[in-house]
XYZ file of C-alpha atoms in Angstrom:
303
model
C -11.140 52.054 25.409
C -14.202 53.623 26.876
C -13.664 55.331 29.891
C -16.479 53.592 31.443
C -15.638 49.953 33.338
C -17.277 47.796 29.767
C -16.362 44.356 31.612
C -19.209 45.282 33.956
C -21.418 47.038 31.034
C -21.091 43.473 29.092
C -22.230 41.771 32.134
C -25.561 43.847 32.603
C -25.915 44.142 28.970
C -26.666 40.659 28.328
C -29.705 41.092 30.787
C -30.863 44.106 28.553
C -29.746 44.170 25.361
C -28.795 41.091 22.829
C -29.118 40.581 19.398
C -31.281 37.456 19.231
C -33.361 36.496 15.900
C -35.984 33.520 15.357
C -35.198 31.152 11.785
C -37.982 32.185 9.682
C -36.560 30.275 6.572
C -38.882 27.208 7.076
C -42.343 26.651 8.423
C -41.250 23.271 10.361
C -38.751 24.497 13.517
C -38.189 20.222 14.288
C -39.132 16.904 13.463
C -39.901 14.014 15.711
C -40.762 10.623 15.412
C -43.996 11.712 17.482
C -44.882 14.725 14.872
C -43.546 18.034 13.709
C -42.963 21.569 15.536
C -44.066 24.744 13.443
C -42.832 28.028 13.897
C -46.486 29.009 14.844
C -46.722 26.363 17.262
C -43.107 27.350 19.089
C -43.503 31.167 18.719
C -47.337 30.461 20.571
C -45.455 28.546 23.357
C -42.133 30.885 23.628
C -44.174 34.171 23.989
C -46.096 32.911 26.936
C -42.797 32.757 28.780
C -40.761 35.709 30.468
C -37.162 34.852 28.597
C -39.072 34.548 25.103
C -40.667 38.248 25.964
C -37.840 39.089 27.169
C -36.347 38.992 23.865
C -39.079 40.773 22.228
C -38.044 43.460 24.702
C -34.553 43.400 23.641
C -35.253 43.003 19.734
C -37.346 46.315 19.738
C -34.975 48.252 22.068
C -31.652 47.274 19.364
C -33.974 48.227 16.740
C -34.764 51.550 17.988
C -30.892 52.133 19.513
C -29.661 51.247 15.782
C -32.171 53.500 14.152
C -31.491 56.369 16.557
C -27.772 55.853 17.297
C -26.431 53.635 14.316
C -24.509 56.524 12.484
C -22.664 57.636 15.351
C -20.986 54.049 15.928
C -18.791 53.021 12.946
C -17.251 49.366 12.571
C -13.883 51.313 13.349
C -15.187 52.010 16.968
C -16.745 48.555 17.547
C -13.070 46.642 16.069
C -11.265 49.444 18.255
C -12.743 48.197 21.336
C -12.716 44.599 20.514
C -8.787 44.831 19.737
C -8.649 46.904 23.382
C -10.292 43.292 24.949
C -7.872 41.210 22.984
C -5.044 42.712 23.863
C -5.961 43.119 27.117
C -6.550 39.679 27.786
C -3.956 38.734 25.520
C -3.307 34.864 25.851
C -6.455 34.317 28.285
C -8.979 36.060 25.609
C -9.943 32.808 24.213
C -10.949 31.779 27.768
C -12.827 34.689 28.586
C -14.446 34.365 25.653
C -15.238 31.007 26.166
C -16.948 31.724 30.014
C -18.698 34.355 29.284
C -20.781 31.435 26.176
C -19.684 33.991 23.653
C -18.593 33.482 20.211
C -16.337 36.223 18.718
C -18.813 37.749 16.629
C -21.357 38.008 19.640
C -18.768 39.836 21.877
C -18.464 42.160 18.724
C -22.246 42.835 18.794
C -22.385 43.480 22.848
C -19.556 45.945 22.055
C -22.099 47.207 19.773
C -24.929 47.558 21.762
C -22.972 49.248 24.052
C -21.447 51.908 22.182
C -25.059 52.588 21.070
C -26.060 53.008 24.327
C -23.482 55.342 25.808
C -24.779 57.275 22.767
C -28.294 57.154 23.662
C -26.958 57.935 27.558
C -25.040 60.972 25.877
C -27.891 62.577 24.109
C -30.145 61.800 26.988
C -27.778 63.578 29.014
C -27.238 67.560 29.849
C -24.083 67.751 31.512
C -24.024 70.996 34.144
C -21.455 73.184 35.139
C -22.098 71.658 38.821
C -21.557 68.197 37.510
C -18.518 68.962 36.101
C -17.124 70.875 39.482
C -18.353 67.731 41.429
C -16.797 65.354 39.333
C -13.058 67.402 39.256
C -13.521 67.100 43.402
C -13.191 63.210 42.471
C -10.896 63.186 39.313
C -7.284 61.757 39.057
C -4.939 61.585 36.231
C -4.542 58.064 34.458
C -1.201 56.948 36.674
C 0.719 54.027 35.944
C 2.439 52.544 39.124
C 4.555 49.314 40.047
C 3.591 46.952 43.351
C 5.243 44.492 45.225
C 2.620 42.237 46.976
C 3.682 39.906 50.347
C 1.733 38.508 53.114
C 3.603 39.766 55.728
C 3.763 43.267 57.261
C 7.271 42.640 58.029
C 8.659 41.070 54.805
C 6.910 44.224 53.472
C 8.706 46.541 55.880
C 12.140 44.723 55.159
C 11.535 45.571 51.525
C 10.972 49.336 51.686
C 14.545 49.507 53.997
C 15.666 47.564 50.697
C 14.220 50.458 48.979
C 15.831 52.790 50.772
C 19.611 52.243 49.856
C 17.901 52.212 45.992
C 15.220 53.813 45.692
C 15.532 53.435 41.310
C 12.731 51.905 39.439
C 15.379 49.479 38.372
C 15.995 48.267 42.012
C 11.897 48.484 42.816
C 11.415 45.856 39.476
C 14.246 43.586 40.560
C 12.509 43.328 44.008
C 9.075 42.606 42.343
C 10.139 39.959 40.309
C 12.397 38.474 43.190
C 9.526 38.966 45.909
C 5.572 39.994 44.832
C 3.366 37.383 44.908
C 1.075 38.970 42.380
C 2.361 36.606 39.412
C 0.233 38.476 36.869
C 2.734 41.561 37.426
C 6.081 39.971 39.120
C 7.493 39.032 36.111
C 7.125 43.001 34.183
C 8.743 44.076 37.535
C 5.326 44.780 39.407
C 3.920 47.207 37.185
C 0.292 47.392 36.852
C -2.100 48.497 33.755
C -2.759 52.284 34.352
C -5.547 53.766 35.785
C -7.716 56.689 36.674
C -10.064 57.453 39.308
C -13.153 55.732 37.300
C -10.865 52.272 38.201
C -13.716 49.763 40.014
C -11.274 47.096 39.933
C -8.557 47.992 42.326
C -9.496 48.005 45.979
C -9.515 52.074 47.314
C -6.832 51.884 49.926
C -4.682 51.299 46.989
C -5.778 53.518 44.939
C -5.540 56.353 47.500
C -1.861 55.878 48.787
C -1.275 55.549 44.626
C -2.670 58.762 43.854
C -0.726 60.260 46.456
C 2.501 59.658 45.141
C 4.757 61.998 42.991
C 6.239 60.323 40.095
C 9.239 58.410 41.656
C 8.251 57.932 44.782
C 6.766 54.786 46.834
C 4.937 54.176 49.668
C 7.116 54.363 53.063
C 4.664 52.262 54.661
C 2.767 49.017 53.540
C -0.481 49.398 52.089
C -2.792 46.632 53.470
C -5.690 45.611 51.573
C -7.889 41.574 51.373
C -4.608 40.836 49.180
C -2.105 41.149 51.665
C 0.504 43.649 51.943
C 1.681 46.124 48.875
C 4.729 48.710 48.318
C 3.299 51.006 45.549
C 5.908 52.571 43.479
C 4.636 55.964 41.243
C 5.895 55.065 37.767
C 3.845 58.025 36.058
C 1.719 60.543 36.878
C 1.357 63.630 35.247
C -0.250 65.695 38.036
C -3.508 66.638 38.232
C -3.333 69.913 36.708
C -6.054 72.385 36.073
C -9.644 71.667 35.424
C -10.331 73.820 32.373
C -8.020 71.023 30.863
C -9.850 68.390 31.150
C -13.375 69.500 30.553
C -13.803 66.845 27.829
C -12.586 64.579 30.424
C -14.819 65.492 32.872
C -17.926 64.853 30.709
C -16.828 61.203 29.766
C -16.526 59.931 33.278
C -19.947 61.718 34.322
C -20.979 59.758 31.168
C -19.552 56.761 32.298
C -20.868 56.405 35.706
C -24.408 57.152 33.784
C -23.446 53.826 32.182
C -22.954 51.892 35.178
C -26.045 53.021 36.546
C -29.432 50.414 36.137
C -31.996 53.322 37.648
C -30.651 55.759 34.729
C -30.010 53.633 32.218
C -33.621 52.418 32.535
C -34.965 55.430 32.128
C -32.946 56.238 29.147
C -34.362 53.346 27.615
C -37.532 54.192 28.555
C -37.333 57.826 26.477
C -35.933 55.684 23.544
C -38.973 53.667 23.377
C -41.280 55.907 23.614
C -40.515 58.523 20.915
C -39.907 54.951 18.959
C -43.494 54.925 17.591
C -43.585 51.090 19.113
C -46.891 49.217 18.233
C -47.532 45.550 19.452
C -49.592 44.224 17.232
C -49.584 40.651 19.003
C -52.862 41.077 22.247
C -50.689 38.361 23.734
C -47.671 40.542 24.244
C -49.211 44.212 24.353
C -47.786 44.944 27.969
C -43.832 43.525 26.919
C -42.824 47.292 27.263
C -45.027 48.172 30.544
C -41.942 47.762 33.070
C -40.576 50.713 30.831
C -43.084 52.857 29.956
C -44.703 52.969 33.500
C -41.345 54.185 34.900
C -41.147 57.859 35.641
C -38.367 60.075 33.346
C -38.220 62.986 35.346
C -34.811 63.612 36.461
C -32.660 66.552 36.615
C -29.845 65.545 35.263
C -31.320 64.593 31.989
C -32.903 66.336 29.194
């Protein structure tokens, strides 16, 4: 997947970008005992409202993405990512699906529209050698670690002098399963999807102690976080090793944090639409792009 956090990206999305279209296969929209509705009649009436603008907005911003960005994103990428969700999700994906009031071919299309975007943020984009050096100050390897989670300091404390006679893996996943109260993990023995430092979802005290640890090790003392108590066990991490390593690296998480930025990504849009030629021909609807095109550019971090 993306290195960027795309649950989060899908969220915003839907507020900026959606792939929305208007029948234009019949003149009649509806029927009523008390007359008919024409498409002229409900275009005049949706137009005069923010959502139906709103949509224009969005129409003429996928338009330009797909015209500018299209070639870069193949059906490959966009199946990629959707088979990263599924599996993620795994039994639950039909839920989530479900609450977020989208059908499988929308979520496709939000993948989309995303992947379009981090292209527009990437060519929008000129990456420094001081962005790089202040992003290594914050990068971590992708780590994959085990946890045990109680609500008691104690029981916690009990189960690290547990540790102690054994300190395997083996022992630490036979205590998880016995003892966490994180039932998402307990039954694989504790262990936890891995994770770099671009992770939004895992609160920081844990991911600090985490990062701290050598492969093998755990954490002598609980970690306390809104959960309760955890014993983090270091199942892999490969070390953080040089920077000119992960210079490629480096550049997709400064991309990704451009992504979950609204103030940049705005004004990324706002370059897209105005190299897109964009003429309103409709008087009632010539100031749909104004919250756009009256925001400033300048930054100097982009192009």
């Amino acid at each position: 997947m993306c290195q960027f956090n795309m649950k989060k990206w899908l969220v915003a999305l839907a507020g900026i970008l959606m792939t929305f279209s208007l029948a234009a296969c019949s003149k009649t929209v509806a029927t009523t005992a008390g007359g008919k509705i024409t498409e002229s009649e409900y275009y005049s009436s949706l137009k005069q409202t923010s959502s139906g603008k709103q949509v224009l907005q969005e129409m003429i911003l996928n338009k330009l993405l797909e015209h500018d960005y299209g070639k870069k994103v193949s059906s490959k990428q966009v199946t990629k990512e959707y088979n990263a969700y599924k599996n993620q999700y795994g039994s639950s994906f039909e839920l989530y699906l479900t609450q977020s009031g989208l059908t499988k071919a929308q979520f496709k299309e939000q993948i989309r529209s995303s992947l379009l975007m981090q292209e527009a943020v990437k060519a929008n984009t000129k990456i420094t050698n001081k962005m790089i050096d202040k992003q290594w100050k914050k990068y971590q390897p992708t780590i994959t670690v085990a946890h045990i989670l109680v609500d008691k300091k104690s029981t916690a404390e009990d189960l690290i002098k547990q540790l102690q006679a054994d300190p395997s893996l083996k022992n630490f996943k036979k205590l998880a399963k016995k003892n966490s109260t994180d039932t998402s993990s307990a039954s694989d023995g504790g262990v936890l999807p891995s994770f770099n430092n671009t992770d939004t979802d895992l609160a920081s005290k844990f991911k600090k102690a985490a990062f701290a640890l050598k492969q093998g090790e755990y954490t002598t003392t609980p970690v306390k976080t809104s959960y309760g108590y955890h014993i983090i066990y270091s199942v892999k991490n490969p070390g953080k090793g040089q920077k000119k390593d992960h210079i490629s690296e480096l550049k997709s998480q400064i991309i990704s944090e451009k992504m979950n930025d609204s103030t940049y990504l705005q004004k990324v849009l706002t370059k897209v639409l105005k190299k897109g030629k964009v003429n309103i021909k409709d008087s009632d609807l010539k100031d749909v792009l104004a919250n756009y095109l009256s925001t400033s550019t300048s930054s100097s971090s982009s192009k």
